[in-house]
Amino acid sequence: MRLNDLLTAIEATPIATAVRESTWLFPTIESVHVLSIVLVVGTIMIVDLRLINVASRRRSVSGLMRETLPWTWGAFVCAVITGGLLFSSSAMKYAHNWQFEAKMVMLLLAGINMAIFHLGSYRSVTLWDRDSMTPTPARIAGGVSLAIWVTVVSLGRWIGFATN
Amino acid sequence: MMISAFCEWLSNTAVSMVIQNVYWIIPTVQTVHILAIATVMASVVMLDFRLLGVAARSQTLPELAHRFLPWIWGAVVVLLVSGSILITAEPGRDLLNEVFYLKMSLLACVLVLTFGFQLLVRRGGEFWEHRRMIARVTAVVSLVLWVGIVFCGRWIAYVAHG
């Protein structure tokens, strides 16, 4: 099946049709999407700002992550579900929009950055958990993460302008 | 009538024209606005769920308030400035919109509530630890108001007249 056939099939599903044709469904789902994203980005910022030694410097890194990550993942699942619903309503339009494509690439990069951090410097976190100055790889991971998520929010906003 | 005349005047000023005509200003300012909301919402969730007794119990309420309240107030200033720029660009979109006034009313309520919380928490955490019911109601009202503000923000775009 070619990509465009798949996109057309997604748009033809009852759910996609309902989101597209209803006057209130799209804005409501979009509001939940925004709420989810601000929680994803906000809780990630708490950890990133600790990693680059700007905030929460007296808190242990692992403790901080235990407090924030359940919120990050819960909100991320909500963002994916609501984002999928919004995408389905005009799958063809979004899939061929470069801001949307770039946003997906950025999410992938965020995942890779996180994986590198977890498999790399975070393995030795017990050695620097309470240090107010984190090791260089952790600082880089935090800085890169901040830059990626600011870009994700920016691209998300641009999708609305480019496809309207 | 007076408000629509004001909107008409504001949208014809040089500042408004520049913001309208330089294509990247509005999306960029909106991005800053959303990032500031992210700062507020994450801080509010941490504080209010601690107030409910659910989250971040490794820290006392005054400690947590000391950590997050400055971020909330700083982000509110960024929100007011970026929001004002957006109003200047398209006054009618906001000032002739019921949802905008609802959003501002909810904001006024939650800022008063947050300020009150801050004054009481300065006296120490005992006030809140000994009044569990007041703590729970404060947390729930604060969360409901902030979620309402986020929803109104998105709905302004869908009921715009101007």
Short mmCIF file of C-alpha atoms in Angstrom, two decimals:
data_model
loop_
_atom_site.label_atom_id
_atom_site.label_comp_id
_atom_site.label_asym_id
_atom_site.label_seq_id
_atom_site.Cartn_x
_atom_site.Cartn_y
_atom_site.Cartn_z
CA MET A 1 0.00 0.00 0.00
CA ARG A 2 1.43 3.36 -0.95
CA LEU A 3 1.74 6.09 1.69
CA ASN A 4 -0.91 8.30 0.11
CA ASP A 5 -3.40 5.40 0.02
CA LEU A 6 -2.76 4.81 3.70
CA LEU A 7 -3.26 8.52 4.49
CA THR A 8 -6.53 8.56 2.53
CA ALA A 9 -7.66 5.44 4.41
CA ILE A 10 -6.84 7.12 7.76
CA GLU A 11 -8.87 10.20 6.79
CA ALA A 12 -11.83 7.99 5.84
CA THR A 13 -12.09 6.29 9.25
CA PRO A 14 -15.21 7.21 11.28
CA ILE A 15 -13.11 8.82 14.03
CA ALA A 16 -11.14 11.01 11.59
CA THR A 17 -14.37 12.02 9.86
CA ALA A 18 -15.99 12.92 13.18
CA VAL A 19 -13.01 15.09 14.25
CA ARG A 20 -13.00 16.82 10.85
CA GLU A 21 -16.72 17.50 10.60
CA SER A 22 -17.59 18.40 14.20
CA THR A 23 -17.39 22.07 15.18
CA TRP A 24 -16.22 21.41 18.75
CA LEU A 25 -14.24 18.14 18.64
CA PHE A 26 -11.09 19.55 17.00
CA PRO A 27 -10.65 22.54 19.36
CA THR A 28 -11.43 20.37 22.40
CA ILE A 29 -8.90 17.67 21.43
CA GLU A 30 -6.43 20.43 20.57
CA SER A 31 -6.88 21.99 24.03
CA VAL A 32 -6.10 18.62 25.67
CA HIS A 33 -3.12 18.30 23.30
CA VAL A 34 -1.78 21.72 24.40
CA LEU A 35 -2.36 20.84 28.07
CA SER A 36 -0.45 17.56 27.58
CA ILE A 37 2.43 19.21 25.76
CA VAL A 38 2.91 21.98 28.33
CA LEU A 39 3.12 19.29 31.03
CA VAL A 40 5.57 17.18 28.97
CA VAL A 41 7.79 20.18 28.23
CA GLY A 42 7.44 21.78 31.68
CA THR A 43 8.37 18.62 33.60
CA ILE A 44 11.25 17.88 31.20
CA MET A 45 12.49 21.46 31.74
CA ILE A 46 12.64 20.84 35.51
CA VAL A 47 15.08 17.93 34.90
CA ASP A 48 17.03 19.67 32.11
CA LEU A 49 17.55 22.83 34.20
CA ARG A 50 18.94 20.62 36.98
CA LEU A 51 21.25 18.86 34.49
CA ILE A 52 22.65 22.19 33.26
CA ASN A 53 22.97 23.40 36.88
CA VAL A 54 20.49 26.26 36.67
CA ALA A 55 17.74 25.11 39.06
CA SER A 56 17.04 22.58 41.86
CA ARG A 57 20.79 22.35 42.50
CA ARG A 58 20.34 21.06 46.03
CA ARG A 59 18.07 18.21 44.90
CA SER A 60 19.37 14.80 43.90
CA VAL A 61 19.06 14.19 40.17
CA SER A 62 17.57 10.71 40.53
CA GLY A 63 15.06 11.93 43.14
CA LEU A 64 14.03 14.81 40.91
CA MET A 65 13.51 12.43 37.99
CA ARG A 66 11.41 10.08 40.14
CA GLU A 67 9.15 13.02 40.99
CA THR A 68 8.74 14.38 37.47
CA LEU A 69 9.02 11.44 35.01
CA PRO A 70 5.62 9.83 35.81
CA TRP A 71 4.04 13.19 34.84
CA THR A 72 6.18 13.45 31.73
CA TRP A 73 5.25 9.97 30.47
CA GLY A 74 1.57 10.22 31.42
CA ALA A 75 1.26 13.55 29.63
CA PHE A 76 3.29 12.24 26.67
CA VAL A 77 0.84 9.35 26.17
CA CYS A 78 -2.05 11.88 26.20
CA ALA A 79 -0.17 14.07 23.71
CA VAL A 80 0.39 11.13 21.34
CA ILE A 81 -3.27 10.03 21.49
CA THR A 82 -4.69 13.54 21.00
CA GLY A 83 -2.03 14.33 18.38
CA GLY A 84 -2.94 11.14 16.50
CA LEU A 85 -6.62 12.16 16.49
CA LEU A 86 -5.80 15.66 15.18
CA PHE A 87 -3.48 14.14 12.54
CA SER A 88 -6.11 11.66 11.37
CA SER A 89 -8.61 14.44 10.61
CA SER A 90 -6.42 15.70 7.74
CA ALA A 91 -3.71 13.04 7.47
CA MET A 92 -2.76 13.90 3.89
CA LYS A 93 -2.36 17.61 4.65
CA TYR A 94 -0.23 17.10 7.77
CA ALA A 95 1.95 14.30 6.37
CA HIS A 96 3.00 16.56 3.49
CA ASN A 97 3.60 19.60 5.73
CA TRP A 98 7.33 20.13 6.39
CA GLN A 99 6.80 21.60 9.85
CA PHE A 100 4.93 18.43 10.85
CA GLU A 101 7.66 16.21 9.39
CA ALA A 102 10.35 18.24 11.16
CA LYS A 103 8.44 17.97 14.45
CA MET A 104 8.38 14.15 14.16
CA VAL A 105 12.13 14.12 13.42
CA MET A 106 12.68 16.32 16.51
CA LEU A 107 10.68 13.90 18.69
CA LEU A 108 12.88 11.06 17.39
CA LEU A 109 16.02 13.09 18.21
CA ALA A 110 14.63 13.79 21.71
CA GLY A 111 14.25 10.03 22.19
CA ILE A 112 17.78 9.31 20.96
CA ASN A 113 19.22 12.04 23.22
CA MET A 114 17.34 10.57 26.19
CA ALA A 115 18.55 7.02 25.36
CA ILE A 116 22.17 8.19 25.14
CA PHE A 117 21.82 9.93 28.53
CA HIS A 118 20.26 6.88 30.19
CA LEU A 119 22.76 4.39 28.75
CA GLY A 120 25.68 6.78 29.27
CA SER A 121 26.25 9.24 32.09
CA TYR A 122 23.06 8.37 34.03
CA ARG A 123 24.44 4.87 34.73
CA SER A 124 26.95 6.43 37.12
CA VAL A 125 24.40 8.85 38.63
CA THR A 126 25.10 7.61 42.18
CA LEU A 127 28.56 9.19 41.85
CA TRP A 128 27.23 12.69 41.09
CA ASP A 129 23.57 12.53 42.18
CA ARG A 130 23.90 15.36 44.72
CA ASP A 131 26.66 17.37 43.06
CA SER A 132 25.60 20.91 42.29
CA MET A 133 27.89 20.65 39.23
CA THR A 134 26.87 17.75 36.96
CA PRO A 135 29.37 15.98 34.61
CA THR A 136 29.81 17.38 31.09
CA PRO A 137 27.88 14.60 29.23
CA ALA A 138 24.88 15.23 31.52
CA ARG A 139 25.10 18.98 30.93
CA ILE A 140 25.16 18.39 27.17
CA ALA A 141 22.16 16.03 27.39
CA GLY A 142 20.20 18.66 29.33
CA GLY A 143 21.10 21.50 26.96
CA VAL A 144 20.33 19.46 23.84
CA SER A 145 17.01 18.34 25.34
CA LEU A 146 16.00 21.95 26.11
CA ALA A 147 16.84 23.05 22.55
CA ILE A 148 14.92 20.12 21.02
CA TRP A 149 11.76 20.71 23.05
CA VAL A 150 11.72 24.46 22.36
CA THR A 151 11.93 23.52 18.66
CA VAL A 152 9.11 20.96 19.03
CA VAL A 153 6.80 23.60 20.56
CA SER A 154 7.76 26.12 17.89
CA LEU A 155 7.16 23.68 15.02
CA GLY A 156 3.87 22.62 16.57
CA ARG A 157 2.70 26.22 16.53
CA TRP A 158 3.90 26.69 12.94
CA ILE A 159 1.91 23.63 11.76
CA GLY A 160 -1.25 25.54 12.65
CA PHE A 161 -0.18 28.54 10.58
CA ALA A 162 1.09 26.56 7.60
CA THR A 163 -1.94 24.28 7.22
CA ASN A 164 -4.72 26.73 8.06
CA MET B 1 -18.69 50.35 20.70
CA MET B 2 -15.88 52.11 22.54
CA ILE B 3 -13.88 48.87 22.65
CA SER B 4 -14.27 48.23 18.94
CA ALA B 5 -13.15 51.82 18.23
CA PHE B 6 -10.11 51.22 20.43
CA CYS B 7 -9.37 47.95 18.55
CA GLU B 8 -9.68 49.79 15.25
CA TRP B 9 -7.26 52.48 16.44
CA LEU B 10 -4.75 50.01 17.95
CA SER B 11 -4.64 47.76 14.88
CA ASN B 12 -3.78 50.83 12.75
CA THR B 13 -0.84 51.96 14.89
CA ALA B 14 2.66 51.50 13.50
CA VAL B 15 3.63 48.94 16.19
CA SER B 16 0.61 46.75 15.42
CA MET B 17 1.25 46.99 11.68
CA VAL B 18 4.83 45.79 12.10
CA ILE B 19 3.76 42.77 14.20
CA GLN B 20 1.02 41.93 11.68
CA ASN B 21 3.23 42.22 8.62
CA VAL B 22 6.43 40.51 9.74
CA TYR B 23 5.25 36.92 9.26
CA TRP B 24 7.40 35.26 11.95
CA ILE B 25 6.64 37.56 14.91
CA ILE B 26 3.22 36.14 15.89
CA PRO B 27 4.16 32.41 15.78
CA THR B 28 7.41 33.18 17.64
CA VAL B 29 5.67 35.17 20.37
CA GLN B 30 3.03 32.41 20.63
CA THR B 31 5.83 29.85 21.07
CA VAL B 32 7.30 31.94 23.92
CA HIS B 33 3.77 32.19 25.39
CA ILE B 34 3.34 28.37 25.28
CA LEU B 35 6.80 27.77 26.83
CA ALA B 36 5.89 30.14 29.67
CA ILE B 37 2.62 28.22 30.16
CA ALA B 38 4.69 25.01 30.30
CA THR B 39 6.77 26.59 33.09
CA VAL B 40 3.65 27.61 35.03
CA MET B 41 1.77 24.34 34.57
CA ALA B 42 4.65 22.05 35.58
CA SER B 43 5.32 24.21 38.67
CA VAL B 44 1.61 24.35 39.55
CA VAL B 45 1.20 20.57 39.17
CA MET B 46 4.19 19.94 41.47
CA LEU B 47 2.90 22.40 44.11
CA ASP B 48 -0.78 21.51 43.98
CA PHE B 49 -0.24 17.75 44.05
CA ARG B 50 2.09 18.25 47.03
CA LEU B 51 -0.70 20.28 48.63
CA LEU B 52 -3.02 17.33 47.96
CA GLY B 53 -0.43 15.13 49.67
CA VAL B 54 0.14 12.98 46.56
CA ALA B 55 3.45 14.14 45.04
CA ALA B 56 6.96 15.22 46.08
CA ARG B 57 6.53 14.23 49.71
CA SER B 58 10.30 14.16 50.22
CA GLN B 59 10.17 17.96 50.56
CA THR B 60 8.20 20.19 52.89
CA LEU B 61 5.60 22.50 51.42
CA PRO B 62 7.56 25.71 52.23
CA GLU B 63 10.67 24.23 50.54
CA LEU B 64 8.69 23.28 47.45
CA ALA B 65 6.95 26.68 47.39
CA HIS B 66 10.32 28.40 47.66
CA ARG B 67 11.54 26.39 44.65
CA PHE B 68 8.57 26.81 42.34
CA LEU B 69 6.78 30.10 43.18
CA PRO B 70 9.53 32.33 41.68
CA TRP B 71 9.22 30.37 38.40
CA ILE B 72 5.43 30.81 38.41
CA TRP B 73 5.63 34.60 38.94
CA GLY B 74 8.46 34.98 36.42
CA ALA B 75 6.51 33.02 33.81
CA VAL B 76 3.35 35.06 34.53
CA VAL B 77 5.30 38.23 33.68
CA VAL B 78 6.47 36.63 30.40
CA LEU B 79 2.85 35.60 29.69
CA LEU B 80 1.54 39.13 30.28
CA VAL B 81 4.20 40.68 28.02
CA SER B 82 3.86 38.11 25.19
CA GLY B 83 0.06 38.20 25.53
CA SER B 84 0.08 42.00 25.24
CA ILE B 85 2.13 41.77 22.04
CA LEU B 86 -0.42 39.33 20.59
CA ILE B 87 -3.30 41.64 21.58
CA THR B 88 -1.53 44.59 19.95
CA ALA B 89 -1.21 42.59 16.72
CA GLU B 90 -4.86 41.54 16.56
CA PRO B 91 -6.88 43.53 19.16
CA GLY B 92 -10.28 42.43 17.89
CA ARG B 93 -9.39 38.76 18.15
CA ASP B 94 -9.13 39.13 21.94
CA LEU B 95 -10.82 42.31 23.14
CA LEU B 96 -14.08 41.59 21.27
CA ASN B 97 -14.10 37.98 22.40
CA GLU B 98 -16.08 36.66 25.44
CA VAL B 99 -13.64 33.77 25.87
CA PHE B 100 -10.76 36.23 26.32
CA TYR B 101 -12.60 37.95 29.21
CA LEU B 102 -13.41 34.57 30.75
CA LYS B 103 -9.71 33.68 30.53
CA MET B 104 -8.69 36.98 32.18
CA SER B 105 -11.27 36.47 34.98
CA LEU B 106 -9.95 32.96 35.68
CA LEU B 107 -6.39 34.36 35.63
CA ALA B 108 -7.28 37.11 38.13
CA CYS B 109 -8.83 34.50 40.47
CA VAL B 110 -5.86 32.13 40.31
CA LEU B 111 -3.32 34.93 40.83
CA VAL B 112 -5.16 36.08 43.97
CA LEU B 113 -5.32 32.46 45.17
CA THR B 114 -1.59 31.91 44.48
CA PHE B 115 -0.66 35.15 46.26
CA GLY B 116 -2.77 34.14 49.27
CA PHE B 117 -1.15 30.71 49.30
CA GLN B 118 2.28 32.34 49.19
CA LEU B 119 1.52 34.69 52.12
CA LEU B 120 0.28 31.79 54.28
CA VAL B 121 3.11 29.41 53.35
CA ARG B 122 5.65 32.06 54.41
CA ARG B 123 4.47 31.59 57.99
CA GLY B 124 5.56 27.94 57.73
CA GLY B 125 3.99 24.72 56.50
CA GLU B 126 1.91 24.13 59.67
CA PHE B 127 -1.04 26.17 58.44
CA TRP B 128 -1.56 23.81 55.50
CA GLU B 129 -0.57 20.57 57.26
CA HIS B 130 -3.17 21.21 59.99
CA ARG B 131 -5.96 22.24 57.64
CA ARG B 132 -6.08 19.33 55.19
CA MET B 133 -9.52 20.23 53.84
CA ILE B 134 -8.53 23.84 53.00
CA ALA B 135 -5.29 22.54 51.45
CA ARG B 136 -7.19 20.09 49.21
CA VAL B 137 -9.78 22.65 48.11
CA THR B 138 -7.04 25.23 47.36
CA ALA B 139 -5.12 22.70 45.25
CA VAL B 140 -8.18 21.54 43.28
CA VAL B 141 -9.44 25.09 42.65
CA SER B 142 -5.97 26.18 41.49
CA LEU B 143 -5.66 23.21 39.10
CA VAL B 144 -9.17 23.71 37.69
CA LEU B 145 -8.53 27.43 37.13
CA TRP B 146 -5.20 26.84 35.33
CA VAL B 147 -6.62 24.07 33.12
CA GLY B 148 -9.54 26.39 32.34
CA ILE B 149 -7.08 29.14 31.36
CA VAL B 150 -5.26 26.78 28.95
CA PHE B 151 -8.58 25.70 27.38
CA CYS B 152 -9.78 29.30 27.00
CA GLY B 153 -6.47 30.22 25.39
CA ARG B 154 -6.99 27.69 22.64
CA TRP B 155 -10.73 28.44 22.24
CA ILE B 156 -10.11 32.17 21.70
CA ALA B 157 -8.92 31.23 18.19
CA TYR B 158 -12.20 29.44 17.43
CA VAL B 159 -14.73 32.04 18.56
CA ALA B 160 -12.82 35.07 17.26
CA HIS B 161 -14.89 37.85 15.71
CA GLY B 162 -12.20 40.28 14.67
#
